[in-house]
PDB file of C-alpha atoms and ligand atoms in Angstrom:
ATOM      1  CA  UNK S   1     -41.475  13.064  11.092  1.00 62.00           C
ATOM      2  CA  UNK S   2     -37.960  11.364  11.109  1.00 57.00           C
ATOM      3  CA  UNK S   3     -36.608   9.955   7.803  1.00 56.00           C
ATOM      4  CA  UNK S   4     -33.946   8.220   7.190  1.00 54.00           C
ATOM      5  CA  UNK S   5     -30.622   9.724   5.389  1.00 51.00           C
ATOM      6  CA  UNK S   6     -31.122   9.591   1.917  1.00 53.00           C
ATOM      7  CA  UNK S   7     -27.548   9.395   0.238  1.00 50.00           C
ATOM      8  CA  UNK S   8     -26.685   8.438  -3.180  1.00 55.00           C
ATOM      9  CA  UNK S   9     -29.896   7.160  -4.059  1.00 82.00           C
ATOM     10  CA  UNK S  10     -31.080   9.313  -6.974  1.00 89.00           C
ATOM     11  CA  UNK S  11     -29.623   8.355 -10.337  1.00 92.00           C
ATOM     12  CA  UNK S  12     -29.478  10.232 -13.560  1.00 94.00           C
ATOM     13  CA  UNK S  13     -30.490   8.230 -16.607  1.00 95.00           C
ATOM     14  CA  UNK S  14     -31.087   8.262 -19.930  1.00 95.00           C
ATOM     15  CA  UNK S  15     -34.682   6.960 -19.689  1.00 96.00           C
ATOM     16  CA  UNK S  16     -36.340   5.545 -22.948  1.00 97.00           C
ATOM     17  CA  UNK S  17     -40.136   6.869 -23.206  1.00 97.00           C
ATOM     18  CA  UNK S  18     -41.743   3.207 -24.023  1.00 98.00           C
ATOM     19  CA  UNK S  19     -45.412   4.704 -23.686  1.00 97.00           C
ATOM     20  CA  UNK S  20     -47.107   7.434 -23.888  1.00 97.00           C
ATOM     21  CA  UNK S  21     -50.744   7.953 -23.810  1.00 96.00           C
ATOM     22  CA  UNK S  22     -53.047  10.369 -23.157  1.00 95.00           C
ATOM     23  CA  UNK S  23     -56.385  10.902 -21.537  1.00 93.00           C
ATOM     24  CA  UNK S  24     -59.669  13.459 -21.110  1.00 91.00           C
ATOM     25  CA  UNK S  25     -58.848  16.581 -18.621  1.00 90.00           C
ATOM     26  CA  UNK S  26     -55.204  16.636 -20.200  1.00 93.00           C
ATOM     27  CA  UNK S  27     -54.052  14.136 -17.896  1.00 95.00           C
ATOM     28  CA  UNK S  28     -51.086  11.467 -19.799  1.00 96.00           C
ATOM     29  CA  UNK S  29     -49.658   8.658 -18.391  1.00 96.00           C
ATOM     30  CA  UNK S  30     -46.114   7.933 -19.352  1.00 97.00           C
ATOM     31  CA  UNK S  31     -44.008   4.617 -18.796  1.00 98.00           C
ATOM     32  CA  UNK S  32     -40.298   5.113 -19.214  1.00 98.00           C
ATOM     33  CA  UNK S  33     -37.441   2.414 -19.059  1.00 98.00           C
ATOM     34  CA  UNK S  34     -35.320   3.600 -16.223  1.00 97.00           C
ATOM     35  CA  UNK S  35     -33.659   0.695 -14.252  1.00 97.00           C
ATOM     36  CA  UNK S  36     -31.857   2.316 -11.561  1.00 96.00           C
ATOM     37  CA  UNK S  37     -34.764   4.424 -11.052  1.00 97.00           C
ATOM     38  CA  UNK S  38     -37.434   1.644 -10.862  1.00 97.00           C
ATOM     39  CA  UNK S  39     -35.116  -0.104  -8.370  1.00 96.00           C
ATOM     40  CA  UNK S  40     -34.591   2.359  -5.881  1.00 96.00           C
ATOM     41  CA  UNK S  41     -38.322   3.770  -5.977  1.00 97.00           C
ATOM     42  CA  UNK S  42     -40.809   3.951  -3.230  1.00 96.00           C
ATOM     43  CA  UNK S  43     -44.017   5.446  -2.677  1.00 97.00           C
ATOM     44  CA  UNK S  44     -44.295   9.248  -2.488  1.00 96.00           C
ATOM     45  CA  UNK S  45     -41.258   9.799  -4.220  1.00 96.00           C
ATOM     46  CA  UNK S  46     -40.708  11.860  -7.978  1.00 95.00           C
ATOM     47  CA  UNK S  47     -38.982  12.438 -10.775  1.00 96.00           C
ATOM     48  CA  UNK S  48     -37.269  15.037 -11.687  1.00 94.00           C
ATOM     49  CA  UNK S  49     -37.297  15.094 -15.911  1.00 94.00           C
ATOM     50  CA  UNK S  50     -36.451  16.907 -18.798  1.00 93.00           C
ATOM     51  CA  UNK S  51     -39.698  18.024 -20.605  1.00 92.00           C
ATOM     52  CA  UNK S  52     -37.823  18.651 -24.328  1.00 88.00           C
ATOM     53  CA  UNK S  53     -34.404  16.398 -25.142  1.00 79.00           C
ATOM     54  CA  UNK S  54     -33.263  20.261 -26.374  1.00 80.00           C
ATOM     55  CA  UNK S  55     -33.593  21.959 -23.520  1.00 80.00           C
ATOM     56  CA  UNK S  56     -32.501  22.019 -19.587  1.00 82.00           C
ATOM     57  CA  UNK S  57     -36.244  22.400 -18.638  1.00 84.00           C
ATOM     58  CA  UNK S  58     -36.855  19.817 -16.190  1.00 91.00           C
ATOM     59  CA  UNK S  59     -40.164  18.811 -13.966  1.00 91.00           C
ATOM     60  CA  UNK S  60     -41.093  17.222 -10.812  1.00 93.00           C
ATOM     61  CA  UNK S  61     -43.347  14.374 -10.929  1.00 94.00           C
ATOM     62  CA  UNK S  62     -44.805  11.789  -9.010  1.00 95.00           C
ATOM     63  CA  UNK S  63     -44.000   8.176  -9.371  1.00 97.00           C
ATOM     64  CA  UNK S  64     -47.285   6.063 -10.294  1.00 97.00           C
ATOM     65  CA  UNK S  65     -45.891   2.619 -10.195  1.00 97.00           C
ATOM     66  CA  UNK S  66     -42.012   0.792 -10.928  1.00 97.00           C
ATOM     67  CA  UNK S  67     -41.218  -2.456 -11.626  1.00 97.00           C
ATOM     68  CA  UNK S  68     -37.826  -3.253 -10.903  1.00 96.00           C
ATOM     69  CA  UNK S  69     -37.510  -6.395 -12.527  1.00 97.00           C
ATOM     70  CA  UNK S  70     -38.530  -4.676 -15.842  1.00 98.00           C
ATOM     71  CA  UNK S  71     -36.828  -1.235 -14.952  1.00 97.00           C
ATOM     72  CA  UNK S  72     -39.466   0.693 -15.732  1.00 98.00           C
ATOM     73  CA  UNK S  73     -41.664   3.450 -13.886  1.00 98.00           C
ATOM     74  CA  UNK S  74     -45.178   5.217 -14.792  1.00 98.00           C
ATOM     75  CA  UNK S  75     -45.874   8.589 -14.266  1.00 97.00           C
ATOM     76  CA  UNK S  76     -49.181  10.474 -14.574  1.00 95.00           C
ATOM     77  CA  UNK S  77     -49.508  14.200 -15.123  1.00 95.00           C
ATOM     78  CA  UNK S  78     -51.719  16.667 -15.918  1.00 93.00           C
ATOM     79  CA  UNK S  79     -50.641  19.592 -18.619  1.00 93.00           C
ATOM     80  CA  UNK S  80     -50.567  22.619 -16.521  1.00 91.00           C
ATOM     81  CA  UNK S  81     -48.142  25.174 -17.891  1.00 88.00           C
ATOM     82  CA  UNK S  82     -44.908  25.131 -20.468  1.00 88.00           C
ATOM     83  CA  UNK S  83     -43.443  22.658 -19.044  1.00 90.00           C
ATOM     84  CA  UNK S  84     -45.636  19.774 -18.889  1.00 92.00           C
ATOM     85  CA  UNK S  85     -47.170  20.766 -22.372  1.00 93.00           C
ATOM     86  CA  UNK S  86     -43.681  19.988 -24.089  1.00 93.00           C
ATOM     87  CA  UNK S  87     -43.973  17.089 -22.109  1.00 94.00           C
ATOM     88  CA  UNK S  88     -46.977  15.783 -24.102  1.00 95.00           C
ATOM     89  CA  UNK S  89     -45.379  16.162 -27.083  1.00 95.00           C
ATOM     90  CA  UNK S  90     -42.509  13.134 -26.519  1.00 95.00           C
ATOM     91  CA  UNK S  91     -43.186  10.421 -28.272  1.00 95.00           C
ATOM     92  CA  UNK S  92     -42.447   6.775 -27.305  1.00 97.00           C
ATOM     93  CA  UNK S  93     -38.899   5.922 -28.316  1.00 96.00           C
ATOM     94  CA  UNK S  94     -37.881   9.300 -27.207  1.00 95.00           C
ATOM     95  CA  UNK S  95     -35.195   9.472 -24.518  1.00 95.00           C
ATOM     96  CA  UNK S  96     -35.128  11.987 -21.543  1.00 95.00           C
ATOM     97  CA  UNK S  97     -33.005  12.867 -18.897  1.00 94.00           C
ATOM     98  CA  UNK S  98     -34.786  11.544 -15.525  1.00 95.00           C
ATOM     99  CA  UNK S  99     -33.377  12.316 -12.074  1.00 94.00           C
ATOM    100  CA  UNK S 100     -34.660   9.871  -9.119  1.00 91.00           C
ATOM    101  CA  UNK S 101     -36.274   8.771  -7.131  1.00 96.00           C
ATOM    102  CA  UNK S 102     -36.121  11.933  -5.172  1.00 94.00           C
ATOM    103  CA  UNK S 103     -37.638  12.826  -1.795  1.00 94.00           C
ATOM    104  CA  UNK S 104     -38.929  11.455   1.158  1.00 95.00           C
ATOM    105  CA  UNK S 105     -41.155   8.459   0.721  1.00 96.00           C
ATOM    106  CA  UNK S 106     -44.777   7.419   2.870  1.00 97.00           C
ATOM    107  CA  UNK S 107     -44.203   5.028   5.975  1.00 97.00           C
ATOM    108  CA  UNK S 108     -46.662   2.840   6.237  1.00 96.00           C
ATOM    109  CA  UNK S 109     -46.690   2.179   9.864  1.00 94.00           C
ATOM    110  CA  UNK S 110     -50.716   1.427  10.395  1.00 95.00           C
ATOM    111  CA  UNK S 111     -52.240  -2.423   9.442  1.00 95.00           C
ATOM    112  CA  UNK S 112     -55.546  -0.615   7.631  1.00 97.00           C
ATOM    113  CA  UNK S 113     -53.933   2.698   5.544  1.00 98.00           C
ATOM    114  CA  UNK S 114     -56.657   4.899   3.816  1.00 98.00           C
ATOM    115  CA  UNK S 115     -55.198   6.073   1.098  1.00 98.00           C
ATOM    116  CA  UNK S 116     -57.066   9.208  -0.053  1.00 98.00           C
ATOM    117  CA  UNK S 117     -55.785  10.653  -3.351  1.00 97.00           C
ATOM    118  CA  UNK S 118     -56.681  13.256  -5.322  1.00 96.00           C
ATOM    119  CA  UNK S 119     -56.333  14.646  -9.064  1.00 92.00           C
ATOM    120  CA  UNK S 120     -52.407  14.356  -9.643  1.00 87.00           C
ATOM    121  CA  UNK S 121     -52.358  13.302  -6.271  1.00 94.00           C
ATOM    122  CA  UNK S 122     -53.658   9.719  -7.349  1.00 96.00           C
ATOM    123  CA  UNK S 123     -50.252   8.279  -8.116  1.00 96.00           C
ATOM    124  CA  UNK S 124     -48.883   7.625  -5.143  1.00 97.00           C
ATOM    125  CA  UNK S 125     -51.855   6.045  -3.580  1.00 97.00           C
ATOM    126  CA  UNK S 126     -51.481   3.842  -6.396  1.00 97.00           C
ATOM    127  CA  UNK S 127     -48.149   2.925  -5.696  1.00 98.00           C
ATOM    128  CA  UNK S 128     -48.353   2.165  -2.212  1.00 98.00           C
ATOM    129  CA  UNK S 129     -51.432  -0.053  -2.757  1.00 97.00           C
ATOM    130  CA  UNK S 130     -49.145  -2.143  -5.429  1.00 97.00           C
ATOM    131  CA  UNK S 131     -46.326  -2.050  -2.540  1.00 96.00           C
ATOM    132  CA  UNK S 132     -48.955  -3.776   0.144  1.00 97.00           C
ATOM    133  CA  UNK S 133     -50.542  -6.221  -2.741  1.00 93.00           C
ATOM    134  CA  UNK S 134     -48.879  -9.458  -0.907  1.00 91.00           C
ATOM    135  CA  UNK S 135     -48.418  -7.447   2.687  1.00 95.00           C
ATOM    136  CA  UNK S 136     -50.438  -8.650   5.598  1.00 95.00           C
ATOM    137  CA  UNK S 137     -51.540  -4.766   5.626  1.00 97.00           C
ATOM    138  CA  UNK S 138     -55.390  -3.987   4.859  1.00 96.00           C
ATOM    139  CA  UNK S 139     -54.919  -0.586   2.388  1.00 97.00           C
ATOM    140  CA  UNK S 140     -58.295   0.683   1.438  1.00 97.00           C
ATOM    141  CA  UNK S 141     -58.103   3.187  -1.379  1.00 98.00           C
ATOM    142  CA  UNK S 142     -60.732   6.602  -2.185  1.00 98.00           C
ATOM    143  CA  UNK S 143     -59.471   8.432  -5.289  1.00 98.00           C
ATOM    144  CA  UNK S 144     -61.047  11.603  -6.211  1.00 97.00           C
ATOM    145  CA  UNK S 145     -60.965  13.592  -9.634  1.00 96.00           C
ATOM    146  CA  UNK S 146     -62.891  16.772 -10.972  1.00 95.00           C
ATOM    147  CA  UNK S 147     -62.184  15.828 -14.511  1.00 94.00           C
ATOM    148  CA  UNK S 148     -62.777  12.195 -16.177  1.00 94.00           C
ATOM    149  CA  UNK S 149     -60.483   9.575 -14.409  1.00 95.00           C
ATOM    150  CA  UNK S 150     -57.507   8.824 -16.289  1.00 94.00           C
ATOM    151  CA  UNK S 151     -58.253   5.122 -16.245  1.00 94.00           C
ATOM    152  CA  UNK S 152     -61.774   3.410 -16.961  1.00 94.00           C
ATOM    153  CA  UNK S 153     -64.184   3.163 -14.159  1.00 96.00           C
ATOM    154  CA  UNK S 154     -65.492  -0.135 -13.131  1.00 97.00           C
ATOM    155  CA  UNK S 155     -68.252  -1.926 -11.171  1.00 97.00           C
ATOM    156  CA  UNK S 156     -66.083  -3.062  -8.172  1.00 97.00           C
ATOM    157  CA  UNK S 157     -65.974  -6.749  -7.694  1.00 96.00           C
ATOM    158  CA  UNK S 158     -64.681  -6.402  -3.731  1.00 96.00           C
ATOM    159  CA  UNK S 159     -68.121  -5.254  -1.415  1.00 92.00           C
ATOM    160  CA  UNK S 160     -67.302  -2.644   0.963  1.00 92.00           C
ATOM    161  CA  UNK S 161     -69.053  -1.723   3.959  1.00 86.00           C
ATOM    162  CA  UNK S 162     -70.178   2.335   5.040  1.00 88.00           C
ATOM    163  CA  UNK S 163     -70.553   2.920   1.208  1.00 93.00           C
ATOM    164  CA  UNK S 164     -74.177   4.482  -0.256  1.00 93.00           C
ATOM    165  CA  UNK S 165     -76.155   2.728  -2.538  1.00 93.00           C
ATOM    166  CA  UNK S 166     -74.586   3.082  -5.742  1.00 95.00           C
ATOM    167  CA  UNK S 167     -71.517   3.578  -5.486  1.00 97.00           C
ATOM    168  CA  UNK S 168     -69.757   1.115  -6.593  1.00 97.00           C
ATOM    169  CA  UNK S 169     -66.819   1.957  -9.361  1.00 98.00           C
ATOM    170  CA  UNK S 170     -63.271   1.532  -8.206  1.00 98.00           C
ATOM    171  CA  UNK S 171     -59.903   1.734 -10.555  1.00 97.00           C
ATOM    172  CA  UNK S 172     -59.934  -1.770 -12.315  1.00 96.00           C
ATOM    173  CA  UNK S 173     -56.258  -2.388 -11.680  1.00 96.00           C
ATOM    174  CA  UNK S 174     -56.425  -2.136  -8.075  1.00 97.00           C
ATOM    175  CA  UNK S 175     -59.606  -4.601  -8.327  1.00 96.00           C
ATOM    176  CA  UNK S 176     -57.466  -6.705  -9.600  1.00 96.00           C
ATOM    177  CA  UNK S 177     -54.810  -6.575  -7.195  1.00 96.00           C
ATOM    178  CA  UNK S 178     -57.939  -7.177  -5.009  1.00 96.00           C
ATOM    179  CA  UNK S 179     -57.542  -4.174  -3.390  1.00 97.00           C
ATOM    180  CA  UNK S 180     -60.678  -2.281  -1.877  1.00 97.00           C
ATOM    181  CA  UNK S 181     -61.749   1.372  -3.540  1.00 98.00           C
ATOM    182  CA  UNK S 182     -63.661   3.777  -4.277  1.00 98.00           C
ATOM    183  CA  UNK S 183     -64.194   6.691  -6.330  1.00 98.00           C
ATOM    184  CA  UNK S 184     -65.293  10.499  -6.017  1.00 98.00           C
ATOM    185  CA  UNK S 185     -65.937  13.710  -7.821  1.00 97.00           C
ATOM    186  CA  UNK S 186     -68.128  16.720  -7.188  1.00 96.00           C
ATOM    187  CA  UNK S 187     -69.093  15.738 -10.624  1.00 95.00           C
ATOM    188  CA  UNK S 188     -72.296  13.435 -11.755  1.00 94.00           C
ATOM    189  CA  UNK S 189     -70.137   9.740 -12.902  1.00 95.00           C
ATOM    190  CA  UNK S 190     -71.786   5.809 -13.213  1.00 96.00           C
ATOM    191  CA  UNK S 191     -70.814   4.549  -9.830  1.00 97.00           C
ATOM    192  CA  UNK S 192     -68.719   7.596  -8.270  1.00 98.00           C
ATOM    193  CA  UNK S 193     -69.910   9.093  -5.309  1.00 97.00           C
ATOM    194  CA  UNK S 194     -71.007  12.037  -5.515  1.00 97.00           C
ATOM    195  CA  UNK S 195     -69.018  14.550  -2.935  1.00 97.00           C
ATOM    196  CA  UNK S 196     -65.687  14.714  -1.511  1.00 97.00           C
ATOM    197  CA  UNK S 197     -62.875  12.498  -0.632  1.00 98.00           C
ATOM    198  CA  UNK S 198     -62.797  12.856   2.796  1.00 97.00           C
ATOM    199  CA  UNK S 199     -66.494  12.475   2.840  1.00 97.00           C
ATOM    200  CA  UNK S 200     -66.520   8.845   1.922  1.00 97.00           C
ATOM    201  CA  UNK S 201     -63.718   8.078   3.643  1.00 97.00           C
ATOM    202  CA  UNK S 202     -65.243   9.215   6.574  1.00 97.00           C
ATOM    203  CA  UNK S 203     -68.053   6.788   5.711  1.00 96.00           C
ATOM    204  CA  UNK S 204     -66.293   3.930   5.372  1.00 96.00           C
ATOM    205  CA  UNK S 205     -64.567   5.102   8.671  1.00 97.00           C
ATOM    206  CA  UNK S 206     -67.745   5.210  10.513  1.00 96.00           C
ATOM    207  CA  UNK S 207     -68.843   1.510   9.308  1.00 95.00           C
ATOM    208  CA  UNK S 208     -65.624   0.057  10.876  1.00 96.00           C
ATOM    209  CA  UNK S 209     -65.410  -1.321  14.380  1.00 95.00           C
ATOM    210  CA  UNK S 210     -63.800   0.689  17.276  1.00 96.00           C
ATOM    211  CA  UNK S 211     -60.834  -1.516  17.166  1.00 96.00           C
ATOM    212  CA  UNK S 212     -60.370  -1.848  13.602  1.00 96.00           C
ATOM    213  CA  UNK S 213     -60.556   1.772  13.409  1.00 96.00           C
ATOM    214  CA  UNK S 214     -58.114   2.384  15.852  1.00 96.00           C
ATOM    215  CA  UNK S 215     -55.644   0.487  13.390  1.00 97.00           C
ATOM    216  CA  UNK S 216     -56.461   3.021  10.706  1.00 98.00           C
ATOM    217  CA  UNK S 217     -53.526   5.346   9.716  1.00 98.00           C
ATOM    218  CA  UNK S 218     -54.537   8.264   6.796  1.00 98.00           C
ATOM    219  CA  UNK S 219     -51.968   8.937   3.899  1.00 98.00           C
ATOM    220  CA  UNK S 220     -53.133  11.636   1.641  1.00 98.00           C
ATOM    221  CA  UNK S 221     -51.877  13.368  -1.589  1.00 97.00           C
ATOM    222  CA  UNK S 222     -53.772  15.985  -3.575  1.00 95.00           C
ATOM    223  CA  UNK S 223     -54.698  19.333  -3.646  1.00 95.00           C
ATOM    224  CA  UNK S 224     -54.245  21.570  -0.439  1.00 94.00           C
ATOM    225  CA  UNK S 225     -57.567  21.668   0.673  1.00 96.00           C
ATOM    226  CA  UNK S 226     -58.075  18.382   0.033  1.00 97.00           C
ATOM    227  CA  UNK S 227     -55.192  17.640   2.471  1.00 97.00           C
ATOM    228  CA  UNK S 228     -55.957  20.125   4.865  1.00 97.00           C
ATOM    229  CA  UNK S 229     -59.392  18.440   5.186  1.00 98.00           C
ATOM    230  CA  UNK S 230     -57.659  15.200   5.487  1.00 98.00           C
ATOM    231  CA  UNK S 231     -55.678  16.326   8.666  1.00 98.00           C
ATOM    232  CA  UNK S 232     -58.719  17.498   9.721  1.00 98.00           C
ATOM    233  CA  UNK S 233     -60.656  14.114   9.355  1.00 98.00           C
ATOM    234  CA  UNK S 234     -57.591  12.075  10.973  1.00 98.00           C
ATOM    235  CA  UNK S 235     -57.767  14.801  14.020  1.00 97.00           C
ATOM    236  CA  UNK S 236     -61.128  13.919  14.339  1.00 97.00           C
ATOM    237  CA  UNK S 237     -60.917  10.544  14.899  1.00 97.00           C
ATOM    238  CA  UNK S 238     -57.513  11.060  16.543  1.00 97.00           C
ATOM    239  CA  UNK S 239     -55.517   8.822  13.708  1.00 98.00           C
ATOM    240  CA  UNK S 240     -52.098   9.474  12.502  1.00 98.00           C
ATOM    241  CA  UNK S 241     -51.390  11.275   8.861  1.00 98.00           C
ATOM    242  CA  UNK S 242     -49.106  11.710   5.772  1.00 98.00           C
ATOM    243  CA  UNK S 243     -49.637  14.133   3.444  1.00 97.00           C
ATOM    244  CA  UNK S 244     -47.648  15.123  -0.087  1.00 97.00           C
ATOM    245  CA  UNK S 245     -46.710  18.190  -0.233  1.00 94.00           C
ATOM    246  CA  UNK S 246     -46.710  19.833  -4.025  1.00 84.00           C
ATOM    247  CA  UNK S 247     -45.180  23.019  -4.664  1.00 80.00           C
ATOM    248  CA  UNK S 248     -43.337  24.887  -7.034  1.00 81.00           C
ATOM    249  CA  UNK S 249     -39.638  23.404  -7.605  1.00 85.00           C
ATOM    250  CA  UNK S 250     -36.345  24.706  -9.587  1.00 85.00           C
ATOM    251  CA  UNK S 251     -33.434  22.534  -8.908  1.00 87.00           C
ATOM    252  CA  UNK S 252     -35.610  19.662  -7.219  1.00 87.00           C
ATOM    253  CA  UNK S 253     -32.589  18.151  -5.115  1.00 87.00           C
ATOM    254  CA  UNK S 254     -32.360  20.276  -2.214  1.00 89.00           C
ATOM    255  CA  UNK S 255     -29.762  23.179  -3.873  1.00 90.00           C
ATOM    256  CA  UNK S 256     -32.337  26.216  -4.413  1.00 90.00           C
ATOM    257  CA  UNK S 257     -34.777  26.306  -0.828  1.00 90.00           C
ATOM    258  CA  UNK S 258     -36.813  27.493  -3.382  1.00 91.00           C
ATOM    259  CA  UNK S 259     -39.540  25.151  -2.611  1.00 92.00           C
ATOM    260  CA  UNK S 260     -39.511  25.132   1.420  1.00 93.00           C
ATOM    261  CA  UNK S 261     -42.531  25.371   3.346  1.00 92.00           C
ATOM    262  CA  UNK S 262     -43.090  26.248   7.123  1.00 92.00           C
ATOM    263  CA  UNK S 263     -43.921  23.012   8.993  1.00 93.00           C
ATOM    264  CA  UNK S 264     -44.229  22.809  13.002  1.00 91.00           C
ATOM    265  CA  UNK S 265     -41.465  20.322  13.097  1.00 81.00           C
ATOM    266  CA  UNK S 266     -41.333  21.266  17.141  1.00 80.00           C
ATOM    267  CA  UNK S 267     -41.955  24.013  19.447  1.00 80.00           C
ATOM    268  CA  UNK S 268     -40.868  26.726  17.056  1.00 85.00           C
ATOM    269  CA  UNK S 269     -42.095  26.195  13.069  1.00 90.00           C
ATOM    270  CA  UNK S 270     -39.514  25.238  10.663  1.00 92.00           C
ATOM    271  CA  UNK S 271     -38.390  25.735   7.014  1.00 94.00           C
ATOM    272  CA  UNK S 272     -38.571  22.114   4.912  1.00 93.00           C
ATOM    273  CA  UNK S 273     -37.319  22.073   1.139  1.00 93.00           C
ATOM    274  CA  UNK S 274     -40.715  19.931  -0.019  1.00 93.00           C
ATOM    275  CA  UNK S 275     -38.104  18.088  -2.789  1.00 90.00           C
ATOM    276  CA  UNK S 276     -35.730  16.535  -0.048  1.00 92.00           C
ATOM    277  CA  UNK S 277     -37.358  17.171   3.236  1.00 92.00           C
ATOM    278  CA  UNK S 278     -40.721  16.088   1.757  1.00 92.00           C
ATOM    279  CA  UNK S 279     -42.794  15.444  -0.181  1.00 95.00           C
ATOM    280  CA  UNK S 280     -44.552  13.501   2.674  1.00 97.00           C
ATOM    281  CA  UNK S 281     -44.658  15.206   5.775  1.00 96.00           C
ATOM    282  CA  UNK S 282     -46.557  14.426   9.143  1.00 96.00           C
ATOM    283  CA  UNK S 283     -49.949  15.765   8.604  1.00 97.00           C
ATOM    284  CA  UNK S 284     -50.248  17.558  11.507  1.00 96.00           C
ATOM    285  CA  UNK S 285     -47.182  19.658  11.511  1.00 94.00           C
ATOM    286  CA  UNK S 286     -47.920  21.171   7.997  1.00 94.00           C
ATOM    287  CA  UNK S 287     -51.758  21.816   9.501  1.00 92.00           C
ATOM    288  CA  UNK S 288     -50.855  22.438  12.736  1.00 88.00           C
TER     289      UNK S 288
HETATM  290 FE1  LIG I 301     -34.530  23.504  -4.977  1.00 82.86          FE
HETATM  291 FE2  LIG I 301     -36.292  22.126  -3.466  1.00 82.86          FE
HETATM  292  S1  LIG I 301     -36.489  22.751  -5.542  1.00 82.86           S
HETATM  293  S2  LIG I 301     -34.413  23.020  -2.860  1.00 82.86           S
END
């Protein structure tokens, strides 16, 4: 997948943490004032932040929503290791040093994108819906989560066809951007279908007309599996795909290769750094 260069578009700032709160399964969601950063940002890309104002600590995360009129971005994490428990700990009012918007953002190319996200890999669905809100584009959204959603479930007021009986709870704030979705979890929730991802999705795929889904394009962030199983649903119905890579980064700008991946960029597989290359890839050269 060809990107465009990406030159001196990440900025270091001195963001302000203006909120800071945190929900069940350890997951936070964090809003910090940083201008440059909120007016630069587009889906798919992440941060790159100090976790602890003492130390040089820093970790990649993925960019939830920005306003660039206010100059400020969300981010949601999960506490996973060191890192992103010292994270918790910052209080509102705090400042720390944020690096971004890094990497390689989602191109919407298709009228009707699914977004499929998954755990951490919610965010940038999120953000791309908010990017289509006033778009003549026709997002639909599935988000998926093993551990209570870090946002209240509710009824959806937008009917959808494809969907079983019952489920019905969507992400309130993209209902009210009156944007279609649904929810999913192996887990027993109100309203959330009960299975996988990619299992509703291909629900809702199957309810849509030949042509409309022909205009369908699949952008997917989450766990591996989930995205392998994503590629595999687009190759099914022969759609395109995105996926977001995650992986392990030190420097996060491009410096250490310490986060490159083999993708089938041609005849002959190819090493990507995920931080610059990526995140998003073409689906189908990472699950070739
Ligand atoms: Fe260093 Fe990607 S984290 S090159």
């Amino acid at each position: 997948m060809k990107h465009p260069p990406q030159r001196n578009s990440i900025c270091l700032e001195d963001a302000k943490i203006l909120t800071h709160h945190a929900y069940p399964g350890d997951q936070h969601i964090m809003r910090l004032q940083a201008p440059r950063c909120a007016a630069r940002a587009k889906p798919g890309q992440f941060v790159h932040l100090t976790v602890d104002p003492q130390r040089p600590l820093r970790r990649p995360i993925s960019i939830m929503r920005a306003c660039a009129d206010e100059g400020w971005i969300d981010l949601l994490y999960k506490r996973v290791g060191e890192g992103t428990t010292l994270l918790t700990a910052r209080s509102a009012g705090e400042h720390l040093s944020t690096l971004g918007p890094i990497g390689q953002p989602f191109q919407i190319r298709e009228k009707r994108p699914l977004l499929i996200g998954g755990g951490v890999g919610m965010p940038p669905m999120v953000f791309i819906a908010e990017s289509l809100r006033h778009s003549e584009y026709q997002p639909m959204v599935i988000l998926g989560s093993e551990v209570p959603f870090p946002f209240t479930p509710q009824p959806s007021s937008i009917l959808l066809p494809g969907m079983p009986d019952g489920v019905i709870a969507t992400m309130p704030l993209l209902d009210d951007w009156d944007i279609p979705c649904r929810l999913a979890s192996q887990q027993q929730m109100p309203g959330v279908y009960q299975g996988y991802v990619t299992d509703l999705a291909r629900r809702w795929l199957d309810s849509l007309e030949t042509q409309a889904r022909q205009e369908v394009g699949l952008y997917a962030c989450g766990p591996h599996p989930m995205l392998e199983a994503a590629v595999a649903l687009a190759r099914e119905y022969a759609l395109p795909v995105q996926v977001s890579l995650e992986e392990f980064m030190a420097c996060g700008v491009g410096a250490c290769a310490g986060c490159s991946v083999e993708v089938q960029t041609g005849k002959e597989p190819t090493m990507q750094r995920v931080c610059v290359d990526g995140p998003v890839f073409d689906g189908y050269q990472v699950f070739a």
